[in-house]
Amino acid sequence: KLSDKVTSLNPKVVICDESHYLKSSKAQRTKKILPLIKKARRAVLLTGTPALARPSELYTQISSIQSKRFPSWNEYASRYCDAKMGRWGMETNGATN
């Protein structure tokens, strides 16, 4: 499979156009490309619209290139997404700074 061959590469540079498609960590596209970004010595994420609505949509992109700065989703969500415990778990629909 082509996607398996791509993920087995050890690139020096990865350039991702339309990186806003990486906003969901559960999407297959994101699961395939994130390990490649993290293995690369350099990564460039290109997009005209990095976040369409909420700061939570930026986490996957930011953490892929700055994993030491934002090591955990919970820390990021508390700081930037006005995270609160809701009926079904953590709600991150807001924004704070």
PDB file of N, CA and C in Angstrom:
ATOM      1  N   LYS A   1       0.831  -1.179   0.000  1.00  0.00           N
ATOM      2  CA  LYS A   1       0.000   0.000   0.000  1.00  0.00           C
ATOM      3  C   LYS A   1       0.878   1.246   0.000  1.00  0.00           C
ATOM      4  N   LEU A   2       0.485   2.235  -0.751  1.00  0.00           N
ATOM      5  CA  LEU A   2       1.280   3.452  -0.871  1.00  0.00           C
ATOM      6  C   LEU A   2       1.423   4.169   0.474  1.00  0.00           C
ATOM      7  N   SER A   3       0.363   4.246   1.250  1.00  0.00           N
ATOM      8  CA  SER A   3       0.455   4.962   2.531  1.00  0.00           C
ATOM      9  C   SER A   3       1.439   4.293   3.482  1.00  0.00           C
ATOM     10  N   ASP A   4       1.555   2.961   3.426  1.00  0.00           N
ATOM     11  CA  ASP A   4       2.529   2.262   4.263  1.00  0.00           C
ATOM     12  C   ASP A   4       3.961   2.567   3.810  1.00  0.00           C
ATOM     13  N   LYS A   5       4.167   2.679   2.510  1.00  0.00           N
ATOM     14  CA  LYS A   5       5.492   3.012   1.990  1.00  0.00           C
ATOM     15  C   LYS A   5       5.896   4.434   2.390  1.00  0.00           C
ATOM     16  N   VAL A   6       4.943   5.345   2.335  1.00  0.00           N
ATOM     17  CA  VAL A   6       5.224   6.730   2.695  1.00  0.00           C
ATOM     18  C   VAL A   6       5.566   6.845   4.174  1.00  0.00           C
ATOM     19  N   THR A   7       4.827   6.171   5.042  1.00  0.00           N
ATOM     20  CA  THR A   7       5.084   6.272   6.479  1.00  0.00           C
ATOM     21  C   THR A   7       6.380   5.581   6.881  1.00  0.00           C
ATOM     22  N   SER A   8       6.921   4.717   6.033  1.00  0.00           N
ATOM     23  CA  SER A   8       8.189   4.061   6.357  1.00  0.00           C
ATOM     24  C   SER A   8       9.399   4.907   5.964  1.00  0.00           C
ATOM     25  N   LEU A   9       9.173   6.026   5.296  1.00  0.00           N
ATOM     26  CA  LEU A   9      10.267   6.906   4.891  1.00  0.00           C
ATOM     27  C   LEU A   9      10.881   7.618   6.093  1.00  0.00           C
ATOM     28  N   ASN A  10      12.103   8.066   5.939  1.00  0.00           N
ATOM     29  CA  ASN A  10      12.786   8.886   6.939  1.00  0.00           C
ATOM     30  C   ASN A  10      13.190  10.199   6.290  1.00  0.00           C
ATOM     31  N   PRO A  11      12.233  11.105   6.104  1.00  0.00           N
ATOM     32  CA  PRO A  11      12.525  12.336   5.369  1.00  0.00           C
ATOM     33  C   PRO A  11      13.305  13.345   6.205  1.00  0.00           C
ATOM     34  N   LYS A  12      14.057  14.188   5.523  1.00  0.00           N
ATOM     35  CA  LYS A  12      14.722  15.293   6.201  1.00  0.00           C
ATOM     36  C   LYS A  12      13.780  16.490   6.309  1.00  0.00           C
ATOM     37  N   VAL A  13      12.929  16.664   5.290  1.00  0.00           N
ATOM     38  CA  VAL A  13      11.986  17.778   5.257  1.00  0.00           C
ATOM     39  C   VAL A  13      10.617  17.260   4.835  1.00  0.00           C
ATOM     40  N   VAL A  14       9.584  17.738   5.515  1.00  0.00           N
ATOM     41  CA  VAL A  14       8.208  17.428   5.127  1.00  0.00           C
ATOM     42  C   VAL A  14       7.483  18.752   4.939  1.00  0.00           C
ATOM     43  N   ILE A  15       6.801  18.883   3.814  1.00  0.00           N
ATOM     44  CA  ILE A  15       5.991  20.072   3.552  1.00  0.00           C
ATOM     45  C   ILE A  15       4.547  19.612   3.409  1.00  0.00           C
ATOM     46  N   CYS A  16       3.686  20.140   4.263  1.00  0.00           N
ATOM     47  CA  CYS A  16       2.261  19.782   4.239  1.00  0.00           C
ATOM     48  C   CYS A  16       1.443  20.976   3.781  1.00  0.00           C
ATOM     49  N   ASP A  17       0.899  20.876   2.598  1.00  0.00           N
ATOM     50  CA  ASP A  17      -0.007  21.918   2.121  1.00  0.00           C
ATOM     51  C   ASP A  17      -1.403  21.598   2.645  1.00  0.00           C
ATOM     52  N   GLU A  18      -2.197  22.613   2.863  1.00  0.00           N
ATOM     53  CA  GLU A  18      -3.545  22.465   3.412  1.00  0.00           C
ATOM     54  C   GLU A  18      -3.506  21.770   4.777  1.00  0.00           C
ATOM     55  N   SER A  19      -2.592  22.207   5.629  1.00  0.00           N
ATOM     56  CA  SER A  19      -2.390  21.553   6.924  1.00  0.00           C
ATOM     57  C   SER A  19      -3.590  21.677   7.861  1.00  0.00           C
ATOM     58  N   HIS A  20      -4.527  22.553   7.555  1.00  0.00           N
ATOM     59  CA  HIS A  20      -5.724  22.648   8.403  1.00  0.00           C
ATOM     60  C   HIS A  20      -6.548  21.353   8.363  1.00  0.00           C
ATOM     61  N   TYR A  21      -6.299  20.501   7.385  1.00  0.00           N
ATOM     62  CA  TYR A  21      -6.961  19.197   7.363  1.00  0.00           C
ATOM     63  C   TYR A  21      -6.454  18.281   8.472  1.00  0.00           C
ATOM     64  N   LEU A  22      -5.409  18.669   9.168  1.00  0.00           N
ATOM     65  CA  LEU A  22      -4.858  17.873  10.265  1.00  0.00           C
ATOM     66  C   LEU A  22      -5.496  18.222  11.601  1.00  0.00           C
ATOM     67  N   LYS A  23      -6.620  18.929  11.608  1.00  0.00           N
ATOM     68  CA  LYS A  23      -7.186  19.397  12.867  1.00  0.00           C
ATOM     69  C   LYS A  23      -7.750  18.278  13.743  1.00  0.00           C
ATOM     70  N   SER A  24      -8.145  17.176  13.181  1.00  0.00           N
ATOM     71  CA  SER A  24      -8.678  16.069  13.980  1.00  0.00           C
ATOM     72  C   SER A  24      -7.624  14.981  14.146  1.00  0.00           C
ATOM     73  N   SER A  25      -7.246  14.718  15.387  1.00  0.00           N
ATOM     74  CA  SER A  25      -6.237  13.681  15.636  1.00  0.00           C
ATOM     75  C   SER A  25      -6.768  12.275  15.372  1.00  0.00           C
ATOM     76  N   LYS A  26      -8.071  12.148  15.198  1.00  0.00           N
ATOM     77  CA  LYS A  26      -8.678  10.833  14.953  1.00  0.00           C
ATOM     78  C   LYS A  26      -8.816  10.500  13.470  1.00  0.00           C
ATOM     79  N   ALA A  27      -8.603  11.477  12.608  1.00  0.00           N
ATOM     80  CA  ALA A  27      -8.739  11.264  11.164  1.00  0.00           C
ATOM     81  C   ALA A  27      -7.606  10.389  10.635  1.00  0.00           C
ATOM     82  N   GLN A  28      -7.905   9.529   9.691  1.00  0.00           N
ATOM     83  CA  GLN A  28      -6.900   8.640   9.103  1.00  0.00           C
ATOM     84  C   GLN A  28      -5.755   9.430   8.464  1.00  0.00           C
ATOM     85  N   ARG A  29      -6.092  10.511   7.777  1.00  0.00           N
ATOM     86  CA  ARG A  29      -5.077  11.349   7.135  1.00  0.00           C
ATOM     87  C   ARG A  29      -4.076  11.852   8.182  1.00  0.00           C
ATOM     88  N   THR A  30      -4.586  12.311   9.314  1.00  0.00           N
ATOM     89  CA  THR A  30      -3.738  12.827  10.387  1.00  0.00           C
ATOM     90  C   THR A  30      -2.881  11.721  10.989  1.00  0.00           C
ATOM     91  N   LYS A  31      -3.470  10.567  11.213  1.00  0.00           N
ATOM     92  CA  LYS A  31      -2.727   9.442  11.787  1.00  0.00           C
ATOM     93  C   LYS A  31      -1.572   9.001  10.896  1.00  0.00           C
ATOM     94  N   LYS A  32      -1.728   9.147   9.591  1.00  0.00           N
ATOM     95  CA  LYS A  32      -0.672   8.750   8.655  1.00  0.00           C
ATOM     96  C   LYS A  32       0.438   9.786   8.550  1.00  0.00           C
ATOM     97  N   ILE A  33       0.092  11.072   8.576  1.00  0.00           N
ATOM     98  CA  ILE A  33       1.097  12.099   8.326  1.00  0.00           C
ATOM     99  C   ILE A  33       1.842  12.552   9.583  1.00  0.00           C
ATOM    100  N   LEU A  34       1.213  12.520  10.756  1.00  0.00           N
ATOM    101  CA  LEU A  34       1.880  13.010  11.970  1.00  0.00           C
ATOM    102  C   LEU A  34       3.196  12.296  12.284  1.00  0.00           C
ATOM    103  N   PRO A  35       3.262  10.973  12.215  1.00  0.00           N
ATOM    104  CA  PRO A  35       4.556  10.327  12.474  1.00  0.00           C
ATOM    105  C   PRO A  35       5.639  10.769  11.486  1.00  0.00           C
ATOM    106  N   LEU A  36       5.246  11.026  10.254  1.00  0.00           N
ATOM    107  CA  LEU A  36       6.185  11.485   9.238  1.00  0.00           C
ATOM    108  C   LEU A  36       6.700  12.889   9.573  1.00  0.00           C
ATOM    109  N   ILE A  37       5.812  13.766  10.000  1.00  0.00           N
ATOM    110  CA  ILE A  37       6.201  15.125  10.398  1.00  0.00           C
ATOM    111  C   ILE A  37       7.152  15.070  11.585  1.00  0.00           C
ATOM    112  N   LYS A  38       6.840  14.241  12.559  1.00  0.00           N
ATOM    113  CA  LYS A  38       7.647  14.160  13.774  1.00  0.00           C
ATOM    114  C   LYS A  38       9.025  13.537  13.525  1.00  0.00           C
ATOM    115  N   LYS A  39       9.135  12.660  12.510  1.00  0.00           N
ATOM    116  CA  LYS A  39      10.423  12.047  12.175  1.00  0.00           C
ATOM    117  C   LYS A  39      11.335  12.996  11.408  1.00  0.00           C
ATOM    118  N   ALA A  40      10.753  13.933  10.697  1.00  0.00           N
ATOM    119  CA  ALA A  40      11.531  14.832   9.846  1.00  0.00           C
ATOM    120  C   ALA A  40      12.344  15.824  10.671  1.00  0.00           C
ATOM    121  N   ARG A  41      13.488  16.208  10.136  1.00  0.00           N
ATOM    122  CA  ARG A  41      14.302  17.233  10.803  1.00  0.00           C
ATOM    123  C   ARG A  41      13.636  18.593  10.697  1.00  0.00           C
ATOM    124  N   ARG A  42      12.943  18.833   9.616  1.00  0.00           N
ATOM    125  CA  ARG A  42      12.243  20.097   9.384  1.00  0.00           C
ATOM    126  C   ARG A  42      10.842  19.792   8.867  1.00  0.00           C
ATOM    127  N   ALA A  43       9.896  20.633   9.266  1.00  0.00           N
ATOM    128  CA  ALA A  43       8.525  20.493   8.773  1.00  0.00           C
ATOM    129  C   ALA A  43       7.954  21.876   8.499  1.00  0.00           C
ATOM    130  N   VAL A  44       7.268  21.990   7.381  1.00  0.00           N
ATOM    131  CA  VAL A  44       6.611  23.237   7.004  1.00  0.00           C
ATOM    132  C   VAL A  44       5.141  22.918   6.816  1.00  0.00           C
ATOM    133  N   LEU A  45       4.293  23.602   7.573  1.00  0.00           N
ATOM    134  CA  LEU A  45       2.848  23.420   7.455  1.00  0.00           C
ATOM    135  C   LEU A  45       2.280  24.652   6.773  1.00  0.00           C
ATOM    136  N   LEU A  46       1.638  24.450   5.632  1.00  0.00           N
ATOM    137  CA  LEU A  46       1.084  25.553   4.858  1.00  0.00           C
ATOM    138  C   LEU A  46      -0.432  25.499   4.866  1.00  0.00           C
ATOM    139  N   THR A  47      -1.057  26.630   5.111  1.00  0.00           N
ATOM    140  CA  THR A  47      -2.502  26.707   5.045  1.00  0.00           C
ATOM    141  C   THR A  47      -2.930  28.163   4.973  1.00  0.00           C
ATOM    142  N   GLY A  48      -4.049  28.406   4.346  1.00  0.00           N
ATOM    143  CA  GLY A  48      -4.623  29.748   4.329  1.00  0.00           C
ATOM    144  C   GLY A  48      -5.578  29.954   5.486  1.00  0.00           C
ATOM    145  N   THR A  49      -6.041  28.853   6.054  1.00  0.00           N
ATOM    146  CA  THR A  49      -7.005  28.912   7.157  1.00  0.00           C
ATOM    147  C   THR A  49      -6.594  27.919   8.238  1.00  0.00           C
ATOM    148  N   PRO A  50      -5.653  28.278   9.125  1.00  0.00           N
ATOM    149  CA  PRO A  50      -5.165  27.324  10.127  1.00  0.00           C
ATOM    150  C   PRO A  50      -6.235  26.848  11.099  1.00  0.00           C
ATOM    151  N   ALA A  51      -7.188  27.721  11.433  1.00  0.00           N
ATOM    152  CA  ALA A  51      -8.288  27.332  12.328  1.00  0.00           C
ATOM    153  C   ALA A  51      -9.559  27.983  11.818  1.00  0.00           C
ATOM    154  N   LEU A  52     -10.584  27.191  11.639  1.00  0.00           N
ATOM    155  CA  LEU A  52     -11.832  27.725  11.113  1.00  0.00           C
ATOM    156  C   LEU A  52     -12.711  28.329  12.203  1.00  0.00           C
ATOM    157  N   ALA A  53     -12.659  27.795  13.430  1.00  0.00           N
ATOM    158  CA  ALA A  53     -13.579  28.278  14.443  1.00  0.00           C
ATOM    159  C   ALA A  53     -12.986  28.378  15.845  1.00  0.00           C
ATOM    160  N   ARG A  54     -12.219  27.391  16.272  1.00  0.00           N
ATOM    161  CA  ARG A  54     -11.799  27.307  17.668  1.00  0.00           C
ATOM    162  C   ARG A  54     -10.307  27.037  17.795  1.00  0.00           C
ATOM    163  N   PRO A  55      -9.712  27.475  18.932  1.00  0.00           N
ATOM    164  CA  PRO A  55      -8.298  27.182  19.166  1.00  0.00           C
ATOM    165  C   PRO A  55      -8.008  25.683  19.242  1.00  0.00           C
ATOM    166  N   SER A  56      -8.994  24.883  19.604  1.00  0.00           N
ATOM    167  CA  SER A  56      -8.776  23.434  19.687  1.00  0.00           C
ATOM    168  C   SER A  56      -8.382  22.844  18.335  1.00  0.00           C
ATOM    169  N   GLU A  57      -8.776  23.498  17.244  1.00  0.00           N
ATOM    170  CA  GLU A  57      -8.449  23.011  15.909  1.00  0.00           C
ATOM    171  C   GLU A  57      -6.970  23.194  15.563  1.00  0.00           C
ATOM    172  N   LEU A  58      -6.263  24.005  16.327  1.00  0.00           N
ATOM    173  CA  LEU A  58      -4.848  24.252  16.061  1.00  0.00           C
ATOM    174  C   LEU A  58      -3.921  23.262  16.748  1.00  0.00           C
ATOM    175  N   TYR A  59      -4.393  22.571  17.771  1.00  0.00           N
ATOM    176  CA  TYR A  59      -3.502  21.765  18.599  1.00  0.00           C
ATOM    177  C   TYR A  59      -2.711  20.722  17.804  1.00  0.00           C
ATOM    178  N   THR A  60      -3.345  19.994  16.951  1.00  0.00           N
ATOM    179  CA  THR A  60      -2.645  18.926  16.211  1.00  0.00           C
ATOM    180  C   THR A  60      -1.535  19.501  15.345  1.00  0.00           C
ATOM    181  N   GLN A  61      -1.802  20.621  14.687  1.00  0.00           N
ATOM    182  CA  GLN A  61      -0.769  21.248  13.861  1.00  0.00           C
ATOM    183  C   GLN A  61       0.392  21.752  14.712  1.00  0.00           C
ATOM    184  N   ILE A  62       0.065  22.465  15.784  1.00  0.00           N
ATOM    185  CA  ILE A  62       1.113  23.036  16.636  1.00  0.00           C
ATOM    186  C   ILE A  62       1.939  21.946  17.314  1.00  0.00           C
ATOM    187  N   SER A  63       1.273  20.955  17.861  1.00  0.00           N
ATOM    188  CA  SER A  63       2.006  19.913  18.586  1.00  0.00           C
ATOM    189  C   SER A  63       2.868  19.057  17.656  1.00  0.00           C
ATOM    190  N   SER A  64       2.510  18.992  16.381  1.00  0.00           N
ATOM    191  CA  SER A  64       3.323  18.211  15.443  1.00  0.00           C
ATOM    192  C   SER A  64       4.682  18.850  15.198  1.00  0.00           C
ATOM    193  N   ILE A  65       4.756  20.171  15.308  1.00  0.00           N
ATOM    194  CA  ILE A  65       6.036  20.845  15.069  1.00  0.00           C
ATOM    195  C   ILE A  65       6.663  21.415  16.341  1.00  0.00           C
ATOM    196  N   GLN A  66       5.883  21.538  17.412  1.00  0.00           N
ATOM    197  CA  GLN A  66       6.383  22.080  18.681  1.00  0.00           C
ATOM    198  C   GLN A  66       5.942  21.186  19.841  1.00  0.00           C
ATOM    199  N   SER A  67       6.274  19.918  19.791  1.00  0.00           N
ATOM    200  CA  SER A  67       5.782  18.969  20.799  1.00  0.00           C
ATOM    201  C   SER A  67       6.299  19.275  22.201  1.00  0.00           C
ATOM    202  N   LYS A  68       7.467  19.890  22.329  1.00  0.00           N
ATOM    203  CA  LYS A  68       7.984  20.233  23.656  1.00  0.00           C
ATOM    204  C   LYS A  68       7.259  21.433  24.255  1.00  0.00           C
ATOM    205  N   ARG A  69       6.798  22.311  23.410  1.00  0.00           N
ATOM    206  CA  ARG A  69       6.093  23.500  23.900  1.00  0.00           C
ATOM    207  C   ARG A  69       4.683  23.159  24.383  1.00  0.00           C
ATOM    208  N   PHE A  70       4.035  22.235  23.712  1.00  0.00           N
ATOM    209  CA  PHE A  70       2.687  21.804  24.080  1.00  0.00           C
ATOM    210  C   PHE A  70       2.654  20.286  24.185  1.00  0.00           C
ATOM    211  N   PRO A  71       3.213  19.741  25.269  1.00  0.00           N
ATOM    212  CA  PRO A  71       3.323  18.282  25.373  1.00  0.00           C
ATOM    213  C   PRO A  71       1.998  17.561  25.617  1.00  0.00           C
ATOM    214  N   SER A  72       1.007  18.252  26.180  1.00  0.00           N
ATOM    215  CA  SER A  72      -0.243  17.538  26.465  1.00  0.00           C
ATOM    216  C   SER A  72      -1.458  18.339  26.009  1.00  0.00           C
ATOM    217  N   TRP A  73      -2.428  17.608  25.516  1.00  0.00           N
ATOM    218  CA  TRP A  73      -3.688  18.203  25.078  1.00  0.00           C
ATOM    219  C   TRP A  73      -4.387  18.893  26.241  1.00  0.00           C
ATOM    220  N   ASN A  74      -4.392  18.284  27.422  1.00  0.00           N
ATOM    221  CA  ASN A  74      -5.090  18.866  28.567  1.00  0.00           C
ATOM    222  C   ASN A  74      -4.513  20.222  28.956  1.00  0.00           C
ATOM    223  N   GLU A  75      -3.198  20.336  28.941  1.00  0.00           N
ATOM    224  CA  GLU A  75      -2.547  21.609  29.269  1.00  0.00           C
ATOM    225  C   GLU A  75      -2.912  22.681  28.241  1.00  0.00           C
ATOM    226  N   TYR A  76      -2.857  22.324  26.968  1.00  0.00           N
ATOM    227  CA  TYR A  76      -3.214  23.250  25.897  1.00  0.00           C
ATOM    228  C   TYR A  76      -4.682  23.664  26.007  1.00  0.00           C
ATOM    229  N   ALA A  77      -5.555  22.694  26.212  1.00  0.00           N
ATOM    230  CA  ALA A  77      -6.994  22.973  26.290  1.00  0.00           C
ATOM    231  C   ALA A  77      -7.325  23.873  27.472  1.00  0.00           C
ATOM    232  N   SER A  78      -6.681  23.643  28.598  1.00  0.00           N
ATOM    233  CA  SER A  78      -6.925  24.487  29.770  1.00  0.00           C
ATOM    234  C   SER A  78      -6.485  25.924  29.520  1.00  0.00           C
ATOM    235  N   ARG A  79      -5.362  26.055  28.848  1.00  0.00           N
ATOM    236  CA  ARG A  79      -4.816  27.397  28.631  1.00  0.00           C
ATOM    237  C   ARG A  79      -5.525  28.178  27.527  1.00  0.00           C
ATOM    238  N   TYR A  80      -5.856  27.521  26.423  1.00  0.00           N
ATOM    239  CA  TYR A  80      -6.361  28.233  25.255  1.00  0.00           C
ATOM    240  C   TYR A  80      -7.821  27.960  24.884  1.00  0.00           C
ATOM    241  N   CYS A  81      -8.404  26.892  25.389  1.00  0.00           N
ATOM    242  CA  CYS A  81      -9.734  26.488  24.923  1.00  0.00           C
ATOM    243  C   CYS A  81     -10.818  26.604  25.990  1.00  0.00           C
ATOM    244  N   ASP A  82     -10.514  27.261  27.101  1.00  0.00           N
ATOM    245  CA  ASP A  82     -11.487  27.416  28.183  1.00  0.00           C
ATOM    246  C   ASP A  82     -12.088  26.062  28.574  1.00  0.00           C
ATOM    247  N   ALA A  83     -11.215  25.075  28.760  1.00  0.00           N
ATOM    248  CA  ALA A  83     -11.653  23.703  29.043  1.00  0.00           C
ATOM    249  C   ALA A  83     -12.396  23.621  30.373  1.00  0.00           C
ATOM    250  N   LYS A  84     -13.511  22.914  30.327  1.00  0.00           N
ATOM    251  CA  LYS A  84     -14.325  22.684  31.519  1.00  0.00           C
ATOM    252  C   LYS A  84     -14.856  21.258  31.470  1.00  0.00           C
ATOM    253  N   MET A  85     -15.026  20.677  32.643  1.00  0.00           N
ATOM    254  CA  MET A  85     -15.635  19.350  32.694  1.00  0.00           C
ATOM    255  C   MET A  85     -17.133  19.491  32.450  1.00  0.00           C
ATOM    256  N   GLY A  86     -17.604  18.762  31.467  1.00  0.00           N
ATOM    257  CA  GLY A  86     -19.020  18.772  31.136  1.00  0.00           C
ATOM    258  C   GLY A  86     -19.651  17.444  31.506  1.00  0.00           C
ATOM    259  N   ARG A  87     -20.832  17.267  31.077  1.00  0.00           N
ATOM    260  CA  ARG A  87     -21.576  16.045  31.382  1.00  0.00           C
ATOM    261  C   ARG A  87     -20.907  14.800  30.818  1.00  0.00           C
ATOM    262  N   TRP A  88     -20.304  14.909  29.634  1.00  0.00           N
ATOM    263  CA  TRP A  88     -19.714  13.753  28.951  1.00  0.00           C
ATOM    264  C   TRP A  88     -18.189  13.805  28.902  1.00  0.00           C
ATOM    265  N   GLY A  89     -17.574  14.675  29.670  1.00  0.00           N
ATOM    266  CA  GLY A  89     -16.124  14.795  29.665  1.00  0.00           C
ATOM    267  C   GLY A  89     -15.700  16.230  29.463  1.00  0.00           C
ATOM    268  N   MET A  90     -14.452  16.420  29.089  1.00  0.00           N
ATOM    269  CA  MET A  90     -13.925  17.773  28.922  1.00  0.00           C
ATOM    270  C   MET A  90     -14.523  18.449  27.700  1.00  0.00           C
ATOM    271  N   GLU A  91     -14.998  19.677  27.901  1.00  0.00           N
ATOM    272  CA  GLU A  91     -15.520  20.475  26.803  1.00  0.00           C
ATOM    273  C   GLU A  91     -14.503  21.560  26.470  1.00  0.00           C
ATOM    274  N   THR A  92     -14.181  21.671  25.193  1.00  0.00           N
ATOM    275  CA  THR A  92     -13.166  22.622  24.755  1.00  0.00           C
ATOM    276  C   THR A  92     -13.710  23.509  23.636  1.00  0.00           C
ATOM    277  N   ASN A  93     -14.907  23.996  23.808  1.00  0.00           N
ATOM    278  CA  ASN A  93     -15.558  24.774  22.762  1.00  0.00           C
ATOM    279  C   ASN A  93     -15.248  26.265  22.835  1.00  0.00           C
ATOM    280  N   GLY A  94     -14.636  26.704  23.920  1.00  0.00           N
ATOM    281  CA  GLY A  94     -14.387  28.129  24.109  1.00  0.00           C
ATOM    282  C   GLY A  94     -12.999  28.536  23.656  1.00  0.00           C
ATOM    283  N   ALA A  95     -12.632  29.736  24.120  1.00  0.00           N
ATOM    284  CA  ALA A  95     -11.307  30.273  23.818  1.00  0.00           C
ATOM    285  C   ALA A  95     -10.859  31.150  24.970  1.00  0.00           C
ATOM    286  N   THR A  96      -9.602  30.996  25.369  1.00  0.00           N
ATOM    287  CA  THR A  96      -8.990  31.849  26.385  1.00  0.00           C
ATOM    288  C   THR A  96      -7.562  32.120  25.961  1.00  0.00           C
ATOM    289  N   ASN A  97      -6.940  33.102  26.596  1.00  0.00           N
ATOM    290  CA  ASN A  97      -5.517  33.331  26.324  1.00  0.00           C
ATOM    291  C   ASN A  97      -4.837  33.839  27.564  1.00  0.00           C
TER     292      ASN A  97
END
